[in-house]
Tab-separated table of C-alpha atoms in Angstrom:
chain	number	residue	atom	x	y	z
B	1	UNK	CA	0.037	-0.134	-0.094
B	2	UNK	CA	2.245	3.173	-1.079
B	3	UNK	CA	0.858	6.945	-0.872
B	4	UNK	CA	3.129	8.935	-3.118
B	5	UNK	CA	4.052	12.417	-1.194
B	6	UNK	CA	5.517	15.206	-2.574
B	7	UNK	CA	5.497	17.982	-0.415
B	8	UNK	CA	6.914	21.455	-0.936
B	9	UNK	CA	5.984	23.177	2.660
B	10	UNK	CA	8.900	24.741	4.363
B	11	UNK	CA	7.617	23.914	7.850
B	12	UNK	CA	5.579	21.021	8.861
B	13	UNK	CA	2.985	20.519	11.595
B	14	UNK	CA	1.133	18.068	12.668
B	15	UNK	CA	-2.024	19.006	10.634
B	16	UNK	CA	0.543	19.639	7.671
B	17	UNK	CA	-1.520	16.925	4.980
B	18	UNK	CA	-5.110	18.997	5.793
B	19	UNK	CA	-3.463	22.633	5.752
B	20	UNK	CA	-1.293	21.781	2.575
B	21	UNK	CA	-3.312	21.024	-0.435
B	22	UNK	CA	0.324	20.559	-2.401
B	23	UNK	CA	1.141	18.120	0.068
B	24	UNK	CA	-0.278	14.613	-1.766
B	25	UNK	CA	0.853	14.091	-5.015
B	26	UNK	CA	-1.870	11.087	-4.458
B	27	UNK	CA	-4.670	11.461	-2.226
B	28	UNK	CA	-5.296	7.668	-1.797
B	29	UNK	CA	-2.932	4.516	-1.567
B	30	UNK	CA	-2.480	2.308	-4.210
B	31	UNK	CA	-2.285	-1.537	-4.247
B	32	UNK	CA	0.159	-3.962	-5.673
B	33	UNK	CA	-0.237	-7.477	-6.617
B	34	UNK	CA	3.170	-8.904	-5.596
B	35	UNK	CA	5.569	-9.470	-9.202
B	36	UNK	CA	4.972	-13.436	-9.412
B	37	UNK	CA	1.210	-13.984	-8.278
B	38	UNK	CA	-0.280	-16.611	-9.832
B	39	UNK	CA	-3.449	-15.121	-9.377
B	40	UNK	CA	-4.960	-12.348	-7.299
B	41	UNK	CA	-5.712	-12.227	-3.877
B	42	UNK	CA	-9.464	-12.072	-2.877
B	43	UNK	CA	-9.893	-9.054	0.031
B	44	UNK	CA	-13.011	-7.438	1.546
B	45	UNK	CA	-13.493	-4.002	0.155
B	46	UNK	CA	-13.533	-2.709	3.688
B	47	UNK	CA	-10.031	-4.178	4.516
B	48	UNK	CA	-8.408	-2.799	1.500
B	49	UNK	CA	-9.606	0.695	2.133
B	50	UNK	CA	-8.856	0.232	5.965
B	51	UNK	CA	-4.925	-0.560	5.151
B	52	UNK	CA	-5.533	2.282	2.159
B	53	UNK	CA	-5.832	4.593	4.725
B	54	UNK	CA	-3.248	4.035	6.704
B	55	UNK	CA	-0.536	4.442	4.188
B	56	UNK	CA	-1.198	8.954	4.631
B	57	UNK	CA	-0.114	8.091	8.280
B	58	UNK	CA	2.648	5.936	7.783
B	59	UNK	CA	3.857	8.591	5.542
B	60	UNK	CA	3.351	11.367	7.862
B	61	UNK	CA	5.116	9.078	10.727
B	62	UNK	CA	8.004	8.612	8.181
B	63	UNK	CA	8.896	12.354	7.496
B	64	UNK	CA	8.336	14.088	10.995
B	65	UNK	CA	10.840	11.111	12.734
B	66	UNK	CA	12.994	11.627	9.655
B	67	UNK	CA	13.143	15.559	10.298
B	68	UNK	CA	13.524	14.491	14.003
B	69	UNK	CA	17.533	14.325	14.464
B	70	UNK	CA	17.199	14.268	18.256
B	71	UNK	CA	14.591	11.363	18.313
B	72	UNK	CA	16.650	8.957	15.621
B	73	UNK	CA	20.082	9.572	17.884
B	74	UNK	CA	18.142	8.367	20.612
B	75	UNK	CA	16.582	5.378	19.037
B	76	UNK	CA	20.127	4.215	17.207
B	77	UNK	CA	22.486	5.291	20.441
B	78	UNK	CA	23.083	1.820	20.811
B	79	UNK	CA	23.979	0.467	17.557
B	80	UNK	CA	25.802	3.796	16.620
B	81	UNK	CA	27.614	3.266	20.080
B	82	UNK	CA	29.078	-0.567	18.432
B	83	UNK	CA	29.087	0.485	14.814
B	84	UNK	CA	30.987	2.732	12.844
B	85	UNK	CA	28.386	2.598	9.859
B	86	UNK	CA	25.662	3.345	11.788
B	87	UNK	CA	27.300	6.350	13.379
B	88	UNK	CA	28.418	7.293	10.137
B	89	UNK	CA	24.887	7.783	9.076
B	90	UNK	CA	23.578	9.710	11.959
B	91	UNK	CA	26.524	11.849	11.738
B	92	UNK	CA	26.081	12.723	8.166
B	93	UNK	CA	21.971	13.384	9.011
B	94	UNK	CA	22.807	15.677	11.698
B	95	UNK	CA	24.667	17.861	8.970
B	96	UNK	CA	21.506	17.700	6.298
B	97	UNK	CA	18.347	17.051	8.163
B	98	UNK	CA	17.678	21.067	8.871
B	99	UNK	CA	17.826	20.956	4.793
B	100	UNK	CA	14.470	18.875	4.676
B	101	UNK	CA	12.149	21.615	5.695
B	102	UNK	CA	13.938	23.843	2.419
B	103	UNK	CA	13.278	21.788	-0.750
B	104	UNK	CA	10.385	19.231	-1.381
B	105	UNK	CA	10.078	15.756	-0.353
B	106	UNK	CA	9.497	12.559	-1.627
B	107	UNK	CA	8.180	9.699	-0.145
B	108	UNK	CA	7.295	6.340	-2.089
B	109	UNK	CA	7.151	3.780	0.833
B	110	UNK	CA	5.365	0.791	0.683
B	111	UNK	CA	3.393	-1.238	3.817
B	112	UNK	CA	2.900	-5.210	3.399
B	113	UNK	CA	0.372	-6.786	5.622
B	114	UNK	CA	-0.521	-9.972	7.113
B	115	UNK	CA	-3.910	-11.495	8.245
B	116	UNK	CA	-4.414	-11.868	11.849
B	117	UNK	CA	-6.595	-13.577	14.381
B	118	UNK	CA	-10.172	-11.925	14.207
B	119	UNK	CA	-9.797	-10.201	11.195
B	120	UNK	CA	-7.113	-7.780	11.694
B	121	UNK	CA	-3.924	-7.442	10.071
B	122	UNK	CA	-0.259	-7.047	11.221
B	123	UNK	CA	2.340	-4.861	9.646
B	124	UNK	CA	4.834	-7.255	8.859
B	125	UNK	CA	7.202	-5.103	6.388
B	126	UNK	CA	7.768	-0.958	6.114
B	127	UNK	CA	9.844	-0.774	2.746
B	128	UNK	CA	11.473	2.530	2.202
B	129	UNK	CA	10.545	1.910	-1.489
B	130	UNK	CA	8.892	-0.359	-3.437
B	131	UNK	CA	10.586	-0.938	-6.232
B	132	UNK	CA	9.885	-2.737	-9.794
B	133	UNK	CA	6.403	-0.130	-10.400
B	134	UNK	CA	6.558	-1.091	-14.156
B	135	UNK	CA	7.032	-4.742	-13.640
B	136	UNK	CA	3.962	-4.623	-11.175
B	137	UNK	CA	2.134	-2.824	-13.656
B	138	UNK	CA	2.021	-5.821	-16.183
B	139	UNK	CA	1.309	-7.767	-13.590
B	140	UNK	CA	-1.992	-6.214	-12.562
B	141	UNK	CA	-2.806	-5.649	-16.410
B	142	UNK	CA	-2.305	-9.402	-16.693
B	143	UNK	CA	-4.344	-10.088	-13.706
B	144	UNK	CA	-7.254	-7.662	-15.108
B	145	UNK	CA	-7.564	-9.494	-18.274
B	146	UNK	CA	-8.308	-12.828	-16.439
B	147	UNK	CA	-10.109	-11.800	-13.536
B	148	UNK	CA	-12.738	-9.003	-12.350
B	149	UNK	CA	-12.405	-6.042	-10.012
B	150	UNK	CA	-8.217	-6.401	-9.510
B	151	UNK	CA	-6.689	-3.120	-8.305
B	152	UNK	CA	-5.242	-0.713	-10.230
B	153	UNK	CA	-1.344	-0.896	-10.307
B	154	UNK	CA	1.474	1.540	-9.131
B	155	UNK	CA	2.874	2.524	-12.015
B	156	UNK	CA	1.175	6.045	-12.744
B	157	UNK	CA	0.768	6.932	-9.318
B	158	UNK	CA	4.712	6.562	-9.268
B	159	UNK	CA	5.687	8.616	-12.419
B	160	UNK	CA	3.132	11.544	-11.421
B	161	UNK	CA	4.445	11.967	-7.936
B	162	UNK	CA	7.815	11.583	-9.773
B	163	UNK	CA	7.392	14.083	-12.216
B	164	UNK	CA	5.550	16.529	-10.056
B	165	UNK	CA	8.227	16.893	-7.042
B	166	UNK	CA	10.769	17.353	-9.894
B	167	UNK	CA	8.419	20.225	-11.048
B	168	UNK	CA	8.609	21.563	-7.962
B	169	UNK	CA	12.453	22.240	-8.365
B	170	UNK	CA	12.524	22.946	-12.190
B	171	UNK	CA	8.813	23.898	-13.183
B	172	UNK	CA	10.487	24.712	-17.182
B	173	UNK	CA	12.643	21.871	-17.659
B	174	UNK	CA	12.451	18.553	-15.090
B	175	UNK	CA	15.338	16.634	-15.134
B	176	UNK	CA	15.135	12.760	-13.358
B	177	UNK	CA	18.223	10.850	-12.440
B	178	UNK	CA	17.692	7.004	-12.051
B	179	UNK	CA	19.942	5.808	-9.565
B	180	UNK	CA	21.080	1.746	-9.396
B	181	UNK	CA	23.460	-0.309	-9.557
B	182	UNK	CA	25.603	-0.108	-12.673
B	183	UNK	CA	23.711	-1.907	-15.652
B	184	UNK	CA	26.029	-4.933	-15.749
B	185	UNK	CA	24.918	-5.581	-11.976
B	186	UNK	CA	21.550	-5.308	-12.243
B	187	UNK	CA	19.305	-8.190	-12.844
B	188	UNK	CA	17.874	-8.230	-16.409
B	189	UNK	CA	14.087	-7.613	-14.467
B	190	UNK	CA	15.516	-4.562	-12.437
B	191	UNK	CA	16.864	-3.229	-16.159
B	192	UNK	CA	13.673	-3.538	-17.496
B	193	UNK	CA	11.865	-1.583	-14.795
B	194	UNK	CA	14.228	1.099	-14.679
B	195	UNK	CA	14.129	1.777	-18.264
B	196	UNK	CA	9.989	1.445	-18.362
B	197	UNK	CA	9.590	4.246	-15.587
B	198	UNK	CA	12.376	6.062	-17.084
B	199	UNK	CA	10.408	6.009	-20.755
B	200	UNK	CA	7.393	6.596	-19.270
B	201	UNK	CA	8.091	9.544	-17.201
B	202	UNK	CA	9.426	11.215	-21.021
B	203	UNK	CA	6.370	9.553	-22.461
B	204	UNK	CA	3.695	10.593	-20.523
B	205	UNK	CA	4.439	12.892	-17.718
B	206	UNK	CA	6.374	15.683	-19.263
B	207	UNK	CA	9.819	14.946	-17.949
B	208	UNK	CA	12.318	16.427	-20.533
B	209	UNK	CA	15.343	14.133	-19.623
B	210	UNK	CA	16.151	11.203	-17.738
B	211	UNK	CA	19.595	10.111	-16.902
B	212	UNK	CA	20.629	6.641	-15.915
B	213	UNK	CA	23.051	6.968	-13.296
B	214	UNK	CA	25.318	4.637	-10.576
B	215	UNK	CA	26.610	6.171	-7.260
B	216	UNK	CA	30.023	6.163	-8.900
B	217	UNK	CA	28.483	8.500	-11.663
B	218	UNK	CA	26.871	10.590	-8.624
B	219	UNK	CA	30.580	11.050	-6.780
B	220	UNK	CA	31.129	13.274	-9.751
B	221	UNK	CA	28.136	16.009	-8.764
B	222	UNK	CA	29.083	19.221	-7.138
B	223	UNK	CA	26.794	21.559	-5.447
B	224	UNK	CA	27.107	24.856	-6.685
B	225	UNK	CA	26.447	28.363	-5.304
B	226	UNK	CA	23.005	28.216	-6.033
B	227	UNK	CA	22.333	24.971	-4.822
B	228	UNK	CA	21.767	22.983	-7.986
B	229	UNK	CA	23.240	19.554	-8.031
B	230	UNK	CA	25.087	19.291	-11.470
B	231	UNK	CA	26.373	16.645	-12.910
B	232	UNK	CA	28.644	17.843	-15.846
B	233	UNK	CA	26.568	20.463	-17.470
B	234	UNK	CA	22.707	19.043	-16.424
B	235	UNK	CA	21.237	20.179	-13.158
B	236	UNK	CA	19.381	17.770	-11.651
B	237	UNK	CA	15.682	18.132	-10.313
B	238	UNK	CA	15.332	14.624	-9.004
B	239	UNK	CA	17.090	11.124	-7.963
B	240	UNK	CA	14.473	8.306	-7.719
B	241	UNK	CA	16.148	6.024	-5.934
B	242	UNK	CA	16.656	2.213	-6.889
B	243	UNK	CA	19.589	1.704	-4.966
B	244	UNK	CA	19.734	0.286	-1.681
B	245	UNK	CA	21.329	2.210	1.041
B	246	UNK	CA	21.135	0.044	3.922
B	247	UNK	CA	23.829	-1.311	6.031
B	248	UNK	CA	26.041	-3.258	3.686
B	249	UNK	CA	26.710	-6.741	6.208
B	250	UNK	CA	24.045	-6.593	8.533
B	251	UNK	CA	27.183	-7.030	10.877
B	252	UNK	CA	28.519	-4.182	13.675
B	253	UNK	CA	31.484	-2.272	12.272
B	254	UNK	CA	33.971	-1.669	14.212
B	255	UNK	CA	36.171	0.681	12.612
B	256	UNK	CA	36.307	3.233	9.334
B	257	UNK	CA	37.237	1.288	6.400
B	258	UNK	CA	34.586	-1.904	7.065
B	259	UNK	CA	36.566	-3.421	10.276
B	260	UNK	CA	33.954	-6.023	11.260
B	261	UNK	CA	32.133	-7.150	8.335
B	262	UNK	CA	33.339	-5.521	5.497
B	263	UNK	CA	31.679	-2.865	3.570
B	264	UNK	CA	33.800	-2.239	0.495
B	265	UNK	CA	33.153	0.582	-1.696
B	266	UNK	CA	30.015	1.303	0.097
B	267	UNK	CA	31.746	3.249	2.625
B	268	UNK	CA	32.918	6.122	-0.218
B	269	UNK	CA	29.372	6.611	-0.777
B	270	UNK	CA	28.701	9.045	1.853
B	271	UNK	CA	29.970	12.180	0.205
B	272	UNK	CA	28.221	11.941	-2.710
B	273	UNK	CA	24.940	11.117	-0.358
B	274	UNK	CA	25.356	14.285	1.425
B	275	UNK	CA	25.610	16.307	-1.444
B	276	UNK	CA	22.603	15.230	-2.378
B	277	UNK	CA	21.050	16.037	0.581
B	278	UNK	CA	22.390	19.651	0.780
B	279	UNK	CA	21.264	20.486	-2.821
B	280	UNK	CA	18.047	21.431	-4.085
B	281	UNK	CA	17.587	18.379	-5.900
B	282	UNK	CA	14.855	15.889	-4.571
B	283	UNK	CA	15.746	12.531	-3.402
B	284	UNK	CA	12.845	9.885	-3.476
B	285	UNK	CA	12.804	8.742	0.228
B	286	UNK	CA	15.746	10.564	1.369
B	287	UNK	CA	18.309	9.921	4.117
B	288	UNK	CA	15.956	10.813	7.467
B	289	UNK	CA	13.051	9.027	5.695
B	290	UNK	CA	15.499	6.050	5.430
B	291	UNK	CA	16.393	6.134	9.107
B	292	UNK	CA	12.812	6.410	9.509
B	293	UNK	CA	12.191	2.836	8.865
B	294	UNK	CA	14.936	1.133	10.476
B	295	UNK	CA	13.651	-1.374	12.768
B	296	UNK	CA	15.165	-0.042	16.220
B	297	UNK	CA	13.170	3.475	15.093
B	298	UNK	CA	9.771	1.580	15.133
B	299	UNK	CA	11.015	-0.470	18.040
B	300	UNK	CA	11.394	2.765	19.565
B	301	UNK	CA	7.822	4.326	18.203
B	302	UNK	CA	6.191	1.264	19.814
B	303	UNK	CA	6.615	2.040	23.059
B	304	UNK	CA	4.358	4.278	25.412
B	305	UNK	CA	4.258	7.934	24.070
B	306	UNK	CA	6.664	6.795	20.757
B	307	UNK	CA	3.985	7.704	18.223
B	308	UNK	CA	2.195	10.275	20.264
B	309	UNK	CA	5.170	12.662	20.089
B	310	UNK	CA	4.555	12.876	15.856
B	311	UNK	CA	0.684	11.835	15.511
B	312	UNK	CA	-2.577	12.994	17.349
B	313	UNK	CA	-3.734	10.773	19.433
B	314	UNK	CA	-6.510	9.122	17.159
B	315	UNK	CA	-3.739	8.469	14.536
B	316	UNK	CA	-1.250	6.759	16.695
B	317	UNK	CA	-3.509	4.911	17.716
B	318	UNK	CA	-4.478	3.218	14.600
B	319	UNK	CA	-0.931	2.769	13.574
B	320	UNK	CA	0.159	0.897	16.879
B	321	UNK	CA	-2.949	-1.699	15.984
B	322	UNK	CA	-1.174	-3.009	13.372
B	323	UNK	CA	2.301	-2.739	14.571
B	324	UNK	CA	3.485	-6.274	15.640
B	325	UNK	CA	4.898	-7.713	18.988
B	326	UNK	CA	8.657	-7.412	19.073
B	327	UNK	CA	11.552	-7.943	21.242
B	328	UNK	CA	14.619	-6.444	20.751
B	329	UNK	CA	17.757	-8.812	21.590
B	330	UNK	CA	20.052	-6.377	22.626
B	331	UNK	CA	18.418	-5.346	25.508
B	332	UNK	CA	18.101	-7.495	28.686
B	333	UNK	CA	14.749	-7.384	29.980
B	334	UNK	CA	13.381	-8.026	26.166
B	335	UNK	CA	16.022	-10.909	25.526
B	336	UNK	CA	14.678	-12.767	28.835
B	337	UNK	CA	10.966	-12.091	27.827
B	338	UNK	CA	11.775	-13.344	24.069
B	339	UNK	CA	13.846	-16.879	25.706
B	340	UNK	CA	10.749	-17.386	27.759
B	341	UNK	CA	8.507	-17.131	24.782
B	342	UNK	CA	10.366	-19.212	22.487
B	343	UNK	CA	10.805	-21.727	24.904
B	344	UNK	CA	7.055	-22.236	25.309
B	345	UNK	CA	6.260	-21.734	21.397
B	346	UNK	CA	9.506	-22.436	19.404
B	347	UNK	CA	7.717	-22.142	16.223
B	348	UNK	CA	6.192	-19.108	16.698
B	349	UNK	CA	8.334	-16.605	16.111
B	350	UNK	CA	11.104	-15.012	13.711
B	351	UNK	CA	13.962	-12.479	14.095
B	352	UNK	CA	15.035	-10.181	11.684
B	353	UNK	CA	17.981	-7.921	11.556
B	354	UNK	CA	17.941	-4.567	12.588
B	355	UNK	CA	20.674	-2.986	10.466
B	356	UNK	CA	19.026	-4.630	7.291
B	357	UNK	CA	15.502	-3.092	6.694
B	358	UNK	CA	14.752	-5.736	3.755
B	359	UNK	CA	14.526	-9.073	4.383
B	360	UNK	CA	13.237	-11.886	2.162
B	361	UNK	CA	12.646	-15.701	2.322
B	362	UNK	CA	16.391	-16.722	1.099
B	363	UNK	CA	14.655	-18.633	-1.812
B	364	UNK	CA	16.312	-16.843	-4.695
B	365	UNK	CA	19.391	-15.363	-3.466
B	366	UNK	CA	21.493	-15.251	-0.661
B	367	UNK	CA	20.234	-12.985	1.806
B	368	UNK	CA	21.964	-14.524	4.995
B	369	UNK	CA	24.969	-13.052	3.309
B	370	UNK	CA	24.022	-9.856	3.763
B	371	UNK	CA	22.059	-10.067	7.166
B	372	UNK	CA	18.747	-9.925	5.519
B	373	UNK	CA	17.863	-13.581	5.628
B	374	UNK	CA	14.608	-14.294	8.034
B	375	UNK	CA	15.822	-16.620	10.867
B	376	UNK	CA	12.862	-18.903	11.734
B	377	UNK	CA	12.370	-22.187	13.653
B	378	UNK	CA	13.282	-23.487	17.091
B	379	UNK	CA	16.791	-24.304	16.732
B	380	UNK	CA	17.639	-21.381	14.405
B	381	UNK	CA	16.103	-19.425	16.974
B	382	UNK	CA	17.599	-20.794	20.257
B	383	UNK	CA	21.197	-20.750	18.217
B	384	UNK	CA	20.702	-17.332	17.443
B	385	UNK	CA	19.698	-16.376	21.408
B	386	UNK	CA	22.914	-18.192	22.561
B	387	UNK	CA	25.161	-15.765	20.364
B	388	UNK	CA	26.092	-13.180	22.597
B	389	UNK	CA	27.672	-11.301	19.702
B	390	UNK	CA	25.079	-11.880	16.791
B	391	UNK	CA	21.829	-11.649	18.505
B	392	UNK	CA	22.742	-7.751	19.477
B	393	UNK	CA	21.668	-7.248	15.656
B	394	UNK	CA	18.305	-8.758	15.841
B	395	UNK	CA	14.639	-7.780	16.917
B	396	UNK	CA	12.097	-10.973	17.627
B	397	UNK	CA	8.768	-10.918	16.098
B	398	UNK	CA	5.561	-12.897	16.868
B	399	UNK	CA	5.050	-14.989	13.816
B	400	UNK	CA	2.091	-13.872	11.800
B	401	UNK	CA	-1.018	-15.961	10.189
B	402	UNK	CA	-0.191	-18.131	6.795
B	403	UNK	CA	0.552	-15.749	4.271
B	404	UNK	CA	-2.061	-15.256	1.496
B	405	UNK	CA	-1.277	-16.323	-1.754
B	406	UNK	CA	1.377	-13.290	-2.633
B	407	UNK	CA	-0.827	-10.723	-0.938
B	408	UNK	CA	0.836	-6.709	-0.719
B	409	UNK	CA	-1.515	-4.121	-0.303
């Protein structure tokens, strides 16, 4: 479920979504099928509308948390004390977070829910930015031919949000740079998707120029005296990121340059990240938004008063109702609680790496190698809890009900 958000306000209040008519490019969230669904999942109209209505609240929360450096510093303090990569992220955010109130912000998050007991839902994943809208649109088109009442796909909404935000920077000639890994390192489906989005931006959404860039390309970009992000002779209006900025290994890095787990060339990306954030150019899902999605941040928000610091009480209650129960294994009390729960029900829980916002089944790629694999099953979880070093990187969640066939509203 995603509601693209491009906001041009210089200052935000809790009521900004009502006060500024230009805040939302799309007034409604859009429901998406998973890319390889054999058939669409049937859900009641009421359930779909209920979950769609939550997405603007998630967007507001991510935006407000992403601007609050003090809260982020507190929520990530433990990991920053032990990990140089975490400390570097917070240091860069300290330099650039005030810039967010001076330029448009574009958020393209998505939320994945699983059904729970009693007809309720659990928010299992909040992605900074759902990828492959072009590919997903093809799936929606196919499903619409074969089934009735399939919800519309995401491509138009995403392209409309990108183009609108780009025109807030350069109204006459918006230029979008699509950021990904170098083409030779991309999966074929991702290469097709990146080009499909770029072509649609130019063909149907009035974007004058689309560039396809890597972080190595952006390392040559410079911020001029007017705040323009210039790559060669081109001023970039917006960077649509299809690049994974998350922690490179899912393990604490004990020294600059990747001690304690590697990191390689990713350490050299920080100057370019800071330049983008300082410039006039819009970054889809900027640094503050990425930090706001972190599991330790959501863990802090779930505590009493956490959500209420950023949302009205009734709004906070709606999000709190779908947040999963969770225990951070780096905290002694929560470790003890999780241990007791696992002893009683060893297959009722899963663990996810707090340093890596994306996790997966490990079925199609080795996510464990980068800390993104889900730890499940009594034996694997007991081994994790017994490992005094590794367990600090994980949060345990109560397992949801059996997932419906590829359901991702």
